[in-house]
Tab-separated table of C-alpha atoms and ligand atoms in Angstrom:
chain	number	residue	atom	x	y	z
A	1	UNK	CA	-12.203	-4.592	-21.902
A	2	UNK	CA	-13.821	-3.109	-18.744
A	3	UNK	CA	-10.486	-2.273	-16.069
A	4	UNK	CA	-10.731	-1.450	-12.246
A	5	UNK	CA	-8.041	0.642	-11.081
A	6	UNK	CA	-7.892	1.047	-7.602
A	7	UNK	CA	-5.920	3.999	-5.897
A	8	UNK	CA	-6.853	6.052	-10.133
A	9	UNK	CA	-6.636	9.274	-8.719
A	10	UNK	CA	-3.239	8.784	-7.148
A	11	UNK	CA	0.393	9.939	-9.293
A	12	UNK	CA	1.015	6.489	-10.534
A	13	UNK	CA	-2.872	5.362	-11.155
A	14	UNK	CA	-3.889	8.735	-12.902
A	15	UNK	CA	-1.191	8.113	-15.539
A	16	UNK	CA	-3.090	4.332	-15.766
A	17	UNK	CA	-6.250	5.336	-15.527
A	18	UNK	CA	-5.561	7.611	-18.539
A	19	UNK	CA	-3.390	4.834	-20.633
A	20	UNK	CA	-5.977	2.137	-20.234
A	21	UNK	CA	-8.657	4.707	-21.954
A	22	UNK	CA	-7.038	5.927	-24.699
A	23	UNK	CA	-6.294	2.030	-25.731
A	24	UNK	CA	-10.086	1.700	-25.847
A	25	UNK	CA	-10.878	-0.021	-22.681
A	26	UNK	CA	-13.562	1.173	-20.208
A	27	UNK	CA	-12.197	2.069	-16.821
A	28	UNK	CA	-13.389	1.980	-13.255
A	29	UNK	CA	-11.674	4.102	-11.033
A	30	UNK	CA	-11.884	3.038	-7.068
A	31	UNK	CA	-10.434	5.590	-4.611
A	32	UNK	CA	-10.804	7.611	-1.516
A	33	UNK	CA	-9.023	10.074	-2.130
A	34	UNK	CA	-6.325	9.909	0.479
A	35	UNK	CA	-3.185	11.081	-1.298
A	36	UNK	CA	-5.531	11.414	-4.425
A	37	UNK	CA	-6.940	14.518	-6.700
A	38	UNK	CA	-9.309	15.132	-8.185
A	39	UNK	CA	-6.995	17.623	-10.435
A	40	UNK	CA	-5.309	14.008	-11.697
A	41	UNK	CA	-8.533	12.720	-13.278
A	42	UNK	CA	-10.707	16.223	-13.850
A	43	UNK	CA	-9.336	15.736	-17.723
A	44	UNK	CA	-11.168	12.341	-17.378
A	45	UNK	CA	-14.483	13.082	-15.565
A	46	UNK	CA	-16.163	13.692	-19.696
A	47	UNK	CA	-14.714	10.912	-20.902
A	48	UNK	CA	-18.001	8.627	-21.155
A	49	UNK	CA	-15.889	5.340	-20.065
A	50	UNK	CA	-14.435	6.043	-17.025
A	51	UNK	CA	-16.617	6.067	-13.926
A	52	UNK	CA	-15.211	7.088	-10.547
A	53	UNK	CA	-16.187	5.528	-7.898
A	54	UNK	CA	-15.282	7.231	-3.747
A	55	UNK	CA	-14.126	4.178	-1.873
A	56	UNK	CA	-11.833	2.827	0.785
A	57	UNK	CA	-9.967	-0.811	-0.771
A	58	UNK	CA	-10.608	-2.149	2.940
A	59	UNK	CA	-14.297	-2.327	2.734
A	60	UNK	CA	-15.462	-4.994	0.412
A	61	UNK	CA	-16.907	-4.344	-3.356
A	62	UNK	CA	-18.396	-5.688	-6.649
A	63	UNK	CA	-17.876	-4.810	-9.760
A	64	UNK	CA	-18.225	-7.316	-13.252
A	65	UNK	CA	-14.722	-6.261	-14.610
A	66	UNK	CA	-11.903	-8.008	-16.643
A	67	UNK	CA	-8.997	-7.207	-14.964
A	68	UNK	CA	-8.058	-5.121	-11.711
A	69	UNK	CA	-5.147	-2.833	-11.222
A	70	UNK	CA	-4.757	-2.602	-7.383
A	71	UNK	CA	-2.591	0.563	-6.572
A	72	UNK	CA	-4.659	1.776	-3.348
A	73	UNK	CA	-1.732	2.940	-1.099
A	74	UNK	CA	-0.200	5.580	-0.022
A	75	UNK	CA	3.840	5.523	-1.348
A	76	UNK	CA	5.252	8.410	0.432
A	77	UNK	CA	6.847	7.327	3.743
A	78	UNK	CA	5.472	10.748	4.893
A	79	UNK	CA	1.850	9.784	3.982
A	80	UNK	CA	1.977	6.114	4.924
A	81	UNK	CA	3.572	6.759	8.536
A	82	UNK	CA	0.656	9.312	8.806
A	83	UNK	CA	-1.231	6.065	10.012
A	84	UNK	CA	0.454	3.268	9.835
A	85	UNK	CA	-2.315	0.909	11.030
A	86	UNK	CA	-4.602	2.174	8.347
A	87	UNK	CA	-1.439	1.464	5.666
A	88	UNK	CA	-1.654	-2.267	6.703
A	89	UNK	CA	-4.630	-3.009	6.495
A	90	UNK	CA	-5.443	-0.996	3.077
A	91	UNK	CA	-1.916	-3.263	1.898
A	92	UNK	CA	-3.889	-6.796	3.373
A	93	UNK	CA	-7.444	-5.833	3.466
A	94	UNK	CA	-7.205	-4.289	-0.455
A	95	UNK	CA	-5.468	-7.723	-1.755
A	96	UNK	CA	-8.022	-9.373	0.087
A	97	UNK	CA	-11.060	-7.959	-1.237
A	98	UNK	CA	-9.671	-7.974	-4.910
A	99	UNK	CA	-8.163	-10.961	-5.010
A	100	UNK	CA	-12.069	-12.175	-3.573
A	101	UNK	CA	-13.447	-10.099	-7.094
A	102	UNK	CA	-10.757	-11.476	-9.435
A	103	UNK	CA	-11.685	-14.795	-8.225
A	104	UNK	CA	-15.657	-14.089	-8.361
A	105	UNK	CA	-15.195	-13.173	-11.691
A	106	UNK	CA	-12.071	-14.584	-12.814
A	107	UNK	CA	-10.786	-11.151	-13.577
A	108	UNK	CA	-6.386	-11.527	-14.423
A	109	UNK	CA	-5.564	-9.339	-10.605
A	110	UNK	CA	-2.357	-6.895	-10.693
A	111	UNK	CA	-0.753	-6.207	-7.247
A	112	UNK	CA	1.458	-2.943	-7.228
A	113	UNK	CA	3.975	-4.367	-5.386
A	114	UNK	CA	7.724	-2.568	-4.713
A	115	UNK	CA	11.361	-2.504	-3.898
A	116	UNK	CA	10.849	-1.704	0.038
A	117	UNK	CA	10.347	-5.192	-0.081
A	118	UNK	CA	13.474	-6.242	-0.842
A	119	UNK	CA	14.050	-3.756	2.636
A	120	UNK	CA	17.913	-2.261	3.067
A	121	UNK	CA	19.363	-4.891	0.817
A	122	UNK	CA	21.970	-7.323	1.021
A	123	UNK	CA	22.210	-8.618	-2.308
A	124	UNK	CA	23.064	-5.435	-5.318
A	125	UNK	CA	21.292	-5.246	-7.752
A	126	UNK	CA	18.425	-7.203	-6.412
A	127	UNK	CA	16.805	-9.523	-8.563
A	128	UNK	CA	13.366	-10.954	-8.006
A	129	UNK	CA	14.787	-14.260	-6.232
A	130	UNK	CA	16.006	-12.203	-3.632
A	131	UNK	CA	14.071	-12.427	-0.869
A	132	UNK	CA	15.124	-8.985	1.368
A	133	UNK	CA	16.026	-7.796	4.040
A	134	UNK	CA	13.570	-5.729	6.349
A	135	UNK	CA	13.138	-5.146	9.918
A	136	UNK	CA	9.497	-6.130	10.621
A	137	UNK	CA	9.293	-3.827	13.552
A	138	UNK	CA	10.298	-0.763	12.222
A	139	UNK	CA	8.438	2.671	11.189
A	140	UNK	CA	8.759	1.612	7.675
A	141	UNK	CA	7.033	-1.704	8.310
A	142	UNK	CA	3.490	-1.369	7.854
A	143	UNK	CA	4.280	-0.357	4.358
A	144	UNK	CA	7.508	-3.238	3.552
A	145	UNK	CA	5.399	-5.901	5.465
A	146	UNK	CA	2.028	-4.365	4.062
A	147	UNK	CA	3.573	-5.089	0.448
A	148	UNK	CA	5.090	-8.123	1.733
A	149	UNK	CA	1.402	-10.103	2.707
A	150	UNK	CA	0.264	-8.546	0.117
A	151	UNK	CA	2.503	-10.238	-2.164
A	152	UNK	CA	1.780	-13.862	-0.421
A	153	UNK	CA	-1.830	-13.701	-0.720
A	154	UNK	CA	-1.496	-12.789	-4.197
A	155	UNK	CA	0.798	-16.097	-4.593
A	156	UNK	CA	-1.600	-18.224	-2.566
A	157	UNK	CA	-4.860	-17.305	-4.257
A	158	UNK	CA	-3.066	-18.321	-7.698
A	159	UNK	CA	-2.346	-21.939	-5.755
A	160	UNK	CA	-5.265	-22.489	-4.280
A	161	UNK	CA	-8.014	-20.716	-6.086
A	162	UNK	CA	-6.436	-20.601	-9.656
A	163	UNK	CA	-6.711	-17.028	-9.230
A	164	UNK	CA	-5.007	-14.988	-12.268
A	165	UNK	CA	-2.126	-13.566	-10.540
A	166	UNK	CA	0.002	-10.660	-11.995
A	167	UNK	CA	2.544	-8.818	-9.447
A	168	UNK	CA	5.331	-6.358	-10.411
A	169	UNK	CA	7.448	-5.113	-8.156
A	170	UNK	CA	8.441	-0.913	-8.869
A	171	UNK	CA	11.073	0.602	-8.189
A	172	UNK	CA	10.980	4.648	-7.373
A	173	UNK	CA	9.372	6.319	-10.102
A	174	UNK	CA	8.697	9.584	-10.627
A	175	UNK	CA	7.020	12.260	-12.646
A	176	UNK	CA	3.843	15.177	-13.016
A	177	UNK	CA	0.879	14.773	-10.528
A	178	UNK	CA	3.164	13.603	-7.372
A	179	UNK	CA	2.291	16.125	-4.865
A	180	UNK	CA	4.176	19.214	-4.508
A	181	UNK	CA	4.041	18.306	-0.014
A	182	UNK	CA	4.264	14.340	-1.033
A	183	UNK	CA	7.448	14.025	0.556
A	184	UNK	CA	9.592	11.404	-1.818
A	185	UNK	CA	12.915	12.823	-2.791
A	186	UNK	CA	12.079	14.318	-6.277
A	187	UNK	CA	9.251	15.827	-5.698
A	188	UNK	CA	11.111	17.291	-2.363
A	189	UNK	CA	13.911	18.269	-4.245
A	190	UNK	CA	12.305	19.911	-7.293
A	191	UNK	CA	9.964	22.091	-5.614
A	192	UNK	CA	12.746	23.341	-3.000
A	193	UNK	CA	14.457	24.184	-6.025
A	194	UNK	CA	11.535	26.100	-7.609
A	195	UNK	CA	11.127	28.478	-4.314
A	196	UNK	CA	14.693	28.717	-4.573
A	197	UNK	CA	15.151	26.919	-0.658
A	198	UNK	CA	17.630	24.583	0.164
A	199	UNK	CA	17.281	20.740	-1.107
A	200	UNK	CA	17.703	18.861	1.955
A	201	UNK	CA	19.484	15.756	1.710
A	202	UNK	CA	18.901	13.464	4.363
A	203	UNK	CA	21.618	12.227	5.993
A	204	UNK	CA	24.890	12.579	3.990
A	205	UNK	CA	22.971	12.137	0.749
A	206	UNK	CA	26.050	8.540	-0.333
A	207	UNK	CA	22.698	6.371	-0.329
A	208	UNK	CA	21.781	5.409	-4.172
A	209	UNK	CA	18.492	5.384	-5.572
A	210	UNK	CA	17.157	3.933	-9.052
A	211	UNK	CA	14.279	6.248	-10.896
A	212	UNK	CA	12.102	5.438	-13.266
A	213	UNK	CA	10.128	8.102	-15.404
A	214	UNK	CA	5.992	7.299	-15.301
A	215	UNK	CA	5.052	7.148	-19.206
A	216	UNK	CA	8.067	3.660	-19.129
A	217	UNK	CA	6.898	2.596	-16.017
A	218	UNK	CA	3.127	2.496	-17.002
A	219	UNK	CA	4.306	1.029	-20.210
A	220	UNK	CA	5.727	-2.297	-18.010
A	221	UNK	CA	2.808	-2.565	-16.072
A	222	UNK	CA	0.832	-3.233	-18.631
A	223	UNK	CA	3.105	-5.540	-20.320
A	224	UNK	CA	2.965	-7.782	-17.453
A	225	UNK	CA	-0.573	-7.495	-17.014
A	226	UNK	CA	-1.014	-8.505	-21.033
A	227	UNK	CA	1.196	-11.261	-21.060
A	228	UNK	CA	-0.232	-14.681	-21.507
A	229	UNK	CA	0.966	-16.375	-18.201
A	230	UNK	CA	3.630	-14.594	-16.395
A	231	UNK	CA	2.878	-14.226	-12.294
A	232	UNK	CA	6.393	-12.011	-11.838
A	233	UNK	CA	6.665	-10.575	-9.328
A	234	UNK	CA	8.779	-9.027	-12.083
A	235	UNK	CA	10.725	-5.878	-11.257
A	236	UNK	CA	10.223	-2.697	-12.942
A	237	UNK	CA	12.782	0.467	-13.094
A	238	UNK	CA	14.969	2.285	-14.822
A	239	UNK	CA	18.662	0.409	-13.327
A	240	UNK	CA	20.643	4.144	-13.513
A	241	UNK	CA	21.890	4.476	-9.750
A	242	UNK	CA	21.753	8.131	-8.533
A	243	UNK	CA	23.146	9.384	-5.052
A	244	UNK	CA	20.927	11.494	-4.111
A	245	UNK	CA	23.691	14.065	-3.721
A	246	UNK	CA	24.506	13.457	-7.707
A	247	UNK	CA	20.017	14.016	-7.894
A	248	UNK	CA	19.938	17.418	-5.560
A	249	UNK	CA	23.703	19.065	-8.104
A	250	UNK	CA	21.048	17.302	-11.209
A	251	UNK	CA	17.793	19.583	-9.936
A	252	UNK	CA	20.098	23.052	-8.977
A	253	UNK	CA	21.445	22.708	-12.457
A	254	UNK	CA	17.977	22.438	-14.368
A	255	UNK	CA	16.371	24.752	-12.224
A	256	UNK	CA	18.888	26.938	-11.733
A	257	UNK	CA	18.130	29.777	-8.945
A	258	UNK	CA	19.950	30.489	-6.004
A	259	UNK	CA	19.353	26.661	-3.527
A	260	UNK	CA	22.429	24.573	-1.885
A	261	UNK	CA	22.379	21.993	-0.132
A	262	UNK	CA	21.613	21.290	3.298
A	263	UNK	CA	21.947	18.037	5.148
A	264	UNK	CA	18.941	16.769	7.807
A	265	UNK	CA	19.119	13.226	9.882
A	266	UNK	CA	18.733	10.214	7.942
A	267	UNK	CA	14.764	8.658	9.054
A	268	UNK	CA	15.190	4.855	10.461
A	269	UNK	CA	15.312	2.573	8.234
A	270	UNK	CA	16.938	4.563	5.550
A	271	UNK	CA	18.143	1.613	2.436
A	272	UNK	CA	21.425	2.134	1.137
A	273	UNK	CA	21.061	1.351	-2.096
A	274	UNK	CA	18.523	0.285	-4.221
A	275	UNK	CA	19.349	-0.507	-8.942
A	276	UNK	CA	16.686	-3.226	-10.098
A	277	UNK	CA	18.112	-5.656	-12.123
A	278	UNK	CA	15.857	-5.731	-15.166
A	279	UNK	CA	17.027	-9.225	-17.346
A	280	UNK	CA	13.527	-10.790	-16.413
A	281	UNK	CA	10.945	-7.924	-17.636
A	282	UNK	CA	13.902	-7.569	-20.642
A	283	UNK	CA	13.203	-11.094	-21.101
A	284	UNK	CA	10.143	-11.667	-20.908
A	285	UNK	CA	8.180	-8.391	-21.566
A	286	UNK	CA	10.510	-7.041	-24.235
A	287	UNK	CA	10.238	-4.008	-21.869
A	288	UNK	CA	13.037	-1.230	-21.213
A	289	UNK	CA	13.226	1.597	-19.871
A	290	UNK	CA	13.767	4.710	-22.588
A	291	UNK	CA	13.881	8.035	-20.456
A	292	UNK	CA	16.711	8.957	-18.661
A	293	UNK	CA	16.584	10.632	-15.719
A	294	UNK	CA	18.325	13.853	-17.340
A	295	UNK	CA	15.188	13.695	-19.930
A	296	UNK	CA	12.481	12.664	-17.268
A	297	UNK	CA	13.036	15.622	-14.497
A	298	UNK	CA	12.136	18.192	-17.604
A	299	UNK	CA	8.034	17.464	-18.312
A	300	UNK	CA	8.924	17.298	-13.963
A	301	UNK	CA	9.919	20.489	-13.377
A	302	UNK	CA	7.477	21.953	-15.928
A	303	UNK	CA	4.557	20.113	-13.709
A	304	UNK	CA	5.627	21.482	-10.640
A	305	UNK	CA	6.327	25.124	-12.143
A	306	UNK	CA	3.415	25.637	-13.217
A	307	UNK	CA	1.226	24.353	-10.468
A	308	UNK	CA	3.774	26.360	-8.173
A	309	UNK	CA	2.408	29.555	-10.351
A	310	UNK	CA	-1.347	28.529	-9.861
A	311	UNK	CA	-0.937	28.020	-6.372
B	401	NAD	P1	-0.232	7.911	-4.504
B	401	NAD	O1	0.063	7.863	-3.181
B	401	NAD	O2	-0.341	9.355	-5.446
B	401	NAD	O3	-1.543	6.902	-5.037
B	401	NAD	C1	-1.968	6.135	-4.336
B	401	NAD	C2	-3.517	6.498	-4.735
B	401	NAD	O4	-4.460	4.941	-3.551
B	401	NAD	C3	-4.144	7.329	-4.134
B	401	NAD	O5	-5.186	7.944	-4.989
B	401	NAD	C4	-5.096	6.829	-2.614
B	401	NAD	O6	-6.073	8.363	-2.783
B	401	NAD	C5	-5.077	5.826	-2.768
B	401	NAD	N1	-6.465	5.454	-1.808
B	401	NAD	C6	-4.604	4.673	-0.604
B	401	NAD	N2	-5.354	4.014	0.368
B	401	NAD	C7	-6.620	4.156	-0.361
B	401	NAD	C8	-7.483	3.215	-0.036
B	401	NAD	N3	-7.476	2.884	1.682
B	401	NAD	N4	-8.725	3.202	-0.266
B	401	NAD	C9	-8.960	3.639	-1.357
B	401	NAD	N5	-7.816	4.164	-2.264
B	401	NAD	C10	-6.981	4.552	-1.688
B	401	NAD	O7	1.357	7.591	-4.696
B	401	NAD	P2	1.736	5.836	-6.335
B	401	NAD	O8	3.249	6.766	-6.435
B	401	NAD	O9	0.628	6.502	-6.933
B	401	NAD	O10	1.230	4.626	-5.917
B	401	NAD	C11	0.700	3.769	-5.936
B	401	NAD	C12	1.140	2.872	-6.311
B	401	NAD	O11	1.866	1.638	-6.492
B	401	NAD	C13	0.755	2.152	-4.414
B	401	NAD	O12	0.597	1.142	-4.246
B	401	NAD	C14	2.802	1.870	-3.765
B	401	NAD	O13	2.748	1.016	-3.166
B	401	NAD	C15	2.767	1.857	-5.257
B	401	NAD	N6	4.660	1.794	-5.728
B	401	NAD	C16	4.931	3.144	-5.887
B	401	NAD	C17	6.341	3.603	-6.833
B	401	NAD	C18	6.317	5.186	-6.660
B	401	NAD	O14	7.663	5.431	-6.736
B	401	NAD	N7	5.606	6.054	-6.775
B	401	NAD	C19	7.045	2.895	-5.879
B	401	NAD	C20	6.374	1.990	-5.626
B	401	NAD	C21	5.406	1.275	-5.478
B	402	UDP	N1	15.181	11.895	0.883
B	402	UDP	C1	16.394	12.732	1.650
B	402	UDP	N2	15.702	14.620	1.241
B	402	UDP	C2	14.328	14.796	0.730
B	402	UDP	C3	13.549	13.358	1.119
B	402	UDP	C4	13.771	12.043	0.960
B	402	UDP	O1	17.036	12.416	0.693
B	402	UDP	O2	13.520	15.590	0.776
B	402	UDP	C5	15.848	10.775	0.691
B	402	UDP	C6	15.774	9.452	1.564
B	402	UDP	O3	16.227	9.732	3.110
B	402	UDP	C7	15.692	8.704	0.571
B	402	UDP	C8	15.648	8.647	-0.464
B	402	UDP	O4	16.085	10.249	-0.842
B	402	UDP	O5	17.341	7.684	1.194
B	402	UDP	C9	14.631	8.628	-1.258
B	402	UDP	O6	13.564	8.862	-0.922
B	402	UDP	P1	11.981	8.433	-0.917
B	402	UDP	O7	11.138	9.113	0.108
B	402	UDP	O8	11.837	9.653	-2.048
B	402	UDP	O9	12.060	7.290	-1.665
B	402	UDP	P2	11.746	5.734	-0.699
B	402	UDP	O10	12.958	5.712	0.520
B	402	UDP	O11	11.391	4.658	-0.241
B	402	UDP	O12	13.015	4.884	-1.723
């Protein structure tokens, strides 16, 4: 198949492009390089089945493709808050452009949605049926509401125009190729530990997150995309739940060195807990995470160690 991956030079997108090429597909990677890097896809550039297009998803685009994975959007809070208006435009107009292309070409189209649609959840763990608890005017709203609106667009194009959609709700995912200055907790803690700096816990560190290793996530993406009929939304994530204090202690134990823990102010609207209910993915996709946080941290730490040594 010929497959378009928007945001294909980013952390998740580059792993997805690689996996799709390995399976014998042609891949067009579209990216504006806001948080994506050529380094992430440099090893794919010689592959005759790989094509790179520098383009912004808010501007229309045309390709003849069989599948569209829409991943373009900054994912870390500092990056998506850097230009909040651009972030919401990317989610909403990017979705409209992907859906319009899918409508014309009859391609199947996949939306990388997020656990952030659940906001600061009043239901725990979160099932797909939960409508969420999002502050529509807070500092995370450009991302959360942008992603919620994109989901609405996907389901309206599906109902109104028969577009073949797949929607995944991704829970915190980590692994090699995250940016060292990304601002997300796993990359922050690892980079701080490798530099021998103290690990910055925001708030008291009792808030929880569930961390999925990138390879597991990409397997879930492809299973959903190739499912004959399931539109989603489907939660994909690892239900292992950790406090930020536990994560910090684990990273310090694995990296070693003199780092301790320091506390900083908790950012606005920071969700207190998050854990996916993955029974739908287990039942319909036969999908389960296979890499524990303990195991997934090792290749991630190795990646950052190498990156920091080169820099
Ligand atoms: P990332 O920032 O590494 O990747 C995003 C990619 O999109 C980058 O390559 C960036 O340059 C590109 N991009 C941003 N705006 C664009 C635009 N206007 N036009 C074209 N390209 C643009 O983040 P990621 O972690 O790889 O996330 C990928 C997708 O998955 C995002 O949609 C994100 O919201 C979603 N997601 C990720 C996580 C996670 O834990 N990693 C969790 C939930 C949802
Ligand atoms: N966090 C932290 N220290 C950091 C970065 C993040 O304690 O250096 C916290 C953050 O406040 C949040 C959790 O870790 O409670 C996850 O943050 P991240 O930005 O990775 O993801 P999100 O909040 O979008 O789930």
